[in-house]
Amino acid sequence: LVTAVFVARIEPINAARLARLDALVARAAPDPPRLEDVVDSLVRPSFEAWRQSEALGRPATPHLLAQLHADRAARLEDLKRRLFEPLMERYLDVLARILPDQDGEALRVGLAFVIGVMLHVVGGHLDAGAGEAASRGDEEDEALLERLVAFAVAGLRAGRPSRQRGAGEGVR
C-alpha cells in the first residue's frame, strides 16, 4: 500500500518533469537548453503540487516526497531508485551538456542539493514567504519559485570548490 501511494503521487510529477525537460531539449537543439529552464523543469512540478495540495487543504503529496527522501529504510531505498534514478540520469545527461567543465560527481552532488532545497520548501520548512496558501498570492508563490531556481542555478554553476579547506579553516 505504501508503495502504491508513493507511485501514484510521484509518477505524475516525474512525468511532468520529463515532459518539460524533453520539450526544452527539443526547442534548444542542437544547443543545450538554458540551465535556469532545466532547473525550473525539475522543481516546478513539485512546487505546483505543493501549491495545489495546500489550496485544497491536503498537503500530503509534498510531505510524502519529503518523507520518502528522508527515510533510509531498505524497502524505500529500492522504491526511490525505481522512481528517481531514470529521472536523475536524464537530468544529469542534460546538465553535463550545459556544464561540460564539471565532472559527474560535482553534477550529482549539485543535483542532490537542488532536490534538498526543493524538498525543504515543499515540505513546509520555510517560514519566510511560505505561510498558509490563503495568505500568499500567485505572485508571491512565483517569486518564491524564482528565488529557489536562482539559488539552485548558482549552486550548480559553482560546482566543486576550487580548493580544499585546510584543517581548522571554517566557513565564514
Short mmCIF file of C-alpha atoms in Angstrom, two decimals:
data_model
loop_
_atom_site.label_atom_id
_atom_site.label_comp_id
_atom_site.label_asym_id
_atom_site.label_seq_id
_atom_site.Cartn_x
_atom_site.Cartn_y
_atom_site.Cartn_z
CA LEU A 1 0.00 0.00 0.00
CA VAL A 2 2.81 2.42 0.87
CA THR A 3 4.47 1.74 -2.47
CA ALA A 4 1.20 2.26 -4.35
CA VAL A 5 0.63 5.62 -2.63
CA PHE A 6 4.13 6.87 -3.43
CA VAL A 7 3.95 5.67 -7.03
CA ALA A 8 0.50 7.22 -7.57
CA ARG A 9 1.64 10.59 -6.20
CA ILE A 10 5.16 10.79 -7.60
CA GLU A 11 4.89 9.28 -11.08
CA PRO A 12 2.69 12.14 -12.41
CA ILE A 13 5.16 14.70 -11.03
CA ASN A 14 8.06 12.87 -12.65
CA ALA A 15 6.15 12.57 -15.93
CA ALA A 16 5.58 16.34 -15.90
CA ARG A 17 9.27 16.91 -15.20
CA LEU A 18 10.37 14.73 -18.10
CA ALA A 19 7.82 16.23 -20.49
CA ARG A 20 9.08 19.72 -19.66
CA LEU A 21 12.72 18.66 -19.94
CA ASP A 22 12.15 16.90 -23.28
CA ALA A 23 10.37 19.98 -24.65
CA LEU A 24 13.26 22.22 -23.54
CA VAL A 25 15.86 19.98 -25.13
CA ALA A 26 13.89 19.76 -28.38
CA ARG A 27 13.38 23.56 -28.57
CA ALA A 28 17.04 24.33 -27.90
CA ALA A 29 18.52 21.66 -30.20
CA PRO A 30 21.23 21.40 -31.31
CA ASP A 31 22.36 23.57 -28.39
CA PRO A 32 21.67 22.62 -24.78
CA PRO A 33 18.77 24.36 -23.06
CA ARG A 34 19.32 27.17 -20.54
CA LEU A 35 20.29 25.97 -17.06
CA GLU A 36 17.55 28.11 -15.48
CA ASP A 37 14.92 26.39 -17.62
CA VAL A 38 16.23 22.92 -16.80
CA VAL A 39 16.17 23.61 -13.06
CA ASP A 40 12.68 25.09 -13.39
CA SER A 41 11.51 21.93 -15.19
CA LEU A 42 12.73 19.87 -12.23
CA VAL A 43 11.37 21.92 -9.34
CA ARG A 44 8.20 23.49 -10.77
CA PRO A 45 6.09 20.27 -10.87
CA SER A 46 6.76 19.60 -7.16
CA PHE A 47 6.21 23.26 -6.34
CA GLU A 48 2.89 23.25 -8.22
CA ALA A 49 1.81 20.03 -6.47
CA TRP A 50 2.63 21.72 -3.15
CA ARG A 51 0.58 24.82 -4.03
CA GLN A 52 -2.38 22.77 -5.28
CA SER A 53 -2.44 20.46 -2.28
CA GLU A 54 -2.16 23.41 0.13
CA ALA A 55 -5.02 25.20 -1.61
CA LEU A 56 -7.14 22.07 -1.22
CA GLY A 57 -6.15 21.70 2.41
CA ARG A 58 -4.29 18.45 1.64
CA PRO A 59 -0.53 18.99 1.86
CA ALA A 60 0.07 15.23 1.58
CA THR A 61 1.94 14.96 -1.74
CA PRO A 62 4.81 17.34 -0.95
CA HIS A 63 5.12 15.94 2.55
CA LEU A 64 5.20 12.43 1.11
CA LEU A 65 8.03 13.49 -1.21
CA ALA A 66 10.00 14.95 1.68
CA GLN A 67 9.33 11.89 3.85
CA LEU A 68 10.36 9.49 1.10
CA HIS A 69 13.67 11.28 0.57
CA ALA A 70 14.37 11.45 4.31
CA ASP A 71 13.58 7.79 5.10
CA ARG A 72 16.54 5.40 4.77
CA ALA A 73 14.59 2.13 5.15
CA ALA A 74 15.81 -0.53 2.70
CA ARG A 75 12.39 -1.12 1.13
CA LEU A 76 12.05 2.62 0.47
CA GLU A 77 15.58 2.84 -0.95
CA ASP A 78 14.52 0.38 -3.66
CA LEU A 79 11.38 2.41 -4.34
CA LYS A 80 13.41 5.65 -4.55
CA ARG A 81 15.76 4.07 -7.05
CA ARG A 82 12.83 2.90 -9.16
CA LEU A 83 11.07 6.26 -9.04
CA PHE A 84 14.02 8.63 -9.32
CA GLU A 85 17.12 7.04 -10.88
CA PRO A 86 15.93 7.23 -14.51
CA LEU A 87 14.78 10.81 -13.92
CA MET A 88 18.05 11.86 -12.30
CA GLU A 89 20.13 10.20 -15.01
CA ARG A 90 18.19 12.11 -17.66
CA TYR A 91 18.74 15.41 -15.83
CA LEU A 92 22.42 14.62 -15.28
CA ASP A 93 22.85 13.97 -19.02
CA VAL A 94 21.37 17.39 -19.84
CA LEU A 95 23.33 19.14 -17.09
CA ALA A 96 26.56 17.62 -18.40
CA ARG A 97 25.88 19.28 -21.77
CA ILE A 98 25.19 22.63 -20.12
CA LEU A 99 28.11 22.49 -17.67
CA PRO A 100 30.76 20.48 -19.55
CA ASP A 101 33.60 21.61 -17.28
CA GLN A 102 32.05 19.86 -14.27
CA ASP A 103 32.60 16.19 -13.60
CA GLY A 104 29.79 13.75 -12.96
CA GLU A 105 30.28 13.72 -9.20
CA ALA A 106 30.03 17.51 -8.94
CA LEU A 107 26.84 17.46 -11.01
CA ARG A 108 25.34 14.60 -8.98
CA VAL A 109 26.05 16.38 -5.67
CA GLY A 110 24.77 19.67 -7.08
CA LEU A 111 21.56 18.00 -8.22
CA ALA A 112 21.15 16.43 -4.77
CA PHE A 113 21.49 19.90 -3.24
CA VAL A 114 18.83 21.27 -5.63
CA ILE A 115 16.46 18.49 -4.62
CA GLY A 116 17.18 19.11 -0.94
CA VAL A 117 16.33 22.80 -1.24
CA MET A 118 13.17 21.97 -3.20
CA LEU A 119 12.08 19.42 -0.58
CA HIS A 120 12.75 21.92 2.18
CA VAL A 121 10.40 24.41 0.52
CA VAL A 122 7.62 22.00 -0.49
CA GLY A 123 7.91 20.13 2.80
CA GLY A 124 6.72 23.26 4.59
CA HIS A 125 10.01 24.01 6.35
CA LEU A 126 10.41 27.54 5.03
CA ASP A 127 8.83 30.27 7.12
CA ALA A 128 9.69 33.35 5.06
CA GLY A 129 7.21 33.62 2.23
CA ALA A 130 5.85 30.13 2.63
CA GLY A 131 2.98 30.52 5.06
CA GLU A 132 -0.53 29.28 4.51
CA ALA A 133 -1.66 29.20 0.89
CA ALA A 134 -4.52 31.57 1.68
CA SER A 135 -2.09 34.26 2.85
CA ARG A 136 0.00 34.05 -0.33
CA GLY A 137 -0.91 35.06 -3.81
CA ASP A 138 0.24 33.63 -7.10
CA GLU A 139 2.80 36.43 -7.45
CA GLU A 140 4.39 35.60 -4.08
CA ASP A 141 4.45 31.90 -4.96
CA GLU A 142 6.05 32.61 -8.32
CA ALA A 143 8.63 34.89 -6.68
CA LEU A 144 9.49 32.12 -4.20
CA LEU A 145 9.88 29.65 -7.05
CA GLU A 146 12.09 32.10 -8.95
CA ARG A 147 14.30 32.51 -5.87
CA LEU A 148 14.56 28.74 -5.50
CA VAL A 149 15.56 28.37 -9.16
CA ALA A 150 18.11 31.23 -8.98
CA PHE A 151 19.66 29.76 -5.83
CA ALA A 152 19.85 26.28 -7.36
CA VAL A 153 21.34 27.59 -10.62
CA ALA A 154 24.04 29.50 -8.73
CA GLY A 155 24.92 26.37 -6.78
CA LEU A 156 25.09 24.21 -9.87
CA ARG A 157 27.28 26.74 -11.65
CA ALA A 158 29.58 26.95 -8.62
CA GLY A 159 30.29 23.23 -8.83
CA ARG A 160 33.05 21.80 -6.71
CA PRO A 161 35.12 24.19 -4.57
CA SER A 162 38.41 25.07 -6.27
CA ARG A 163 40.49 24.11 -3.26
CA GLN A 164 40.10 22.00 -0.16
CA ARG A 165 39.95 23.85 3.13
CA GLY A 166 42.79 23.10 5.49
CA ALA A 167 42.34 21.76 9.00
CA GLY A 168 41.00 24.44 11.26
CA GLU A 169 39.65 26.62 8.44
CA GLY A 170 35.98 27.28 8.85
CA VAL A 171 33.33 28.61 6.54
CA ARG A 172 32.66 32.26 7.13
#
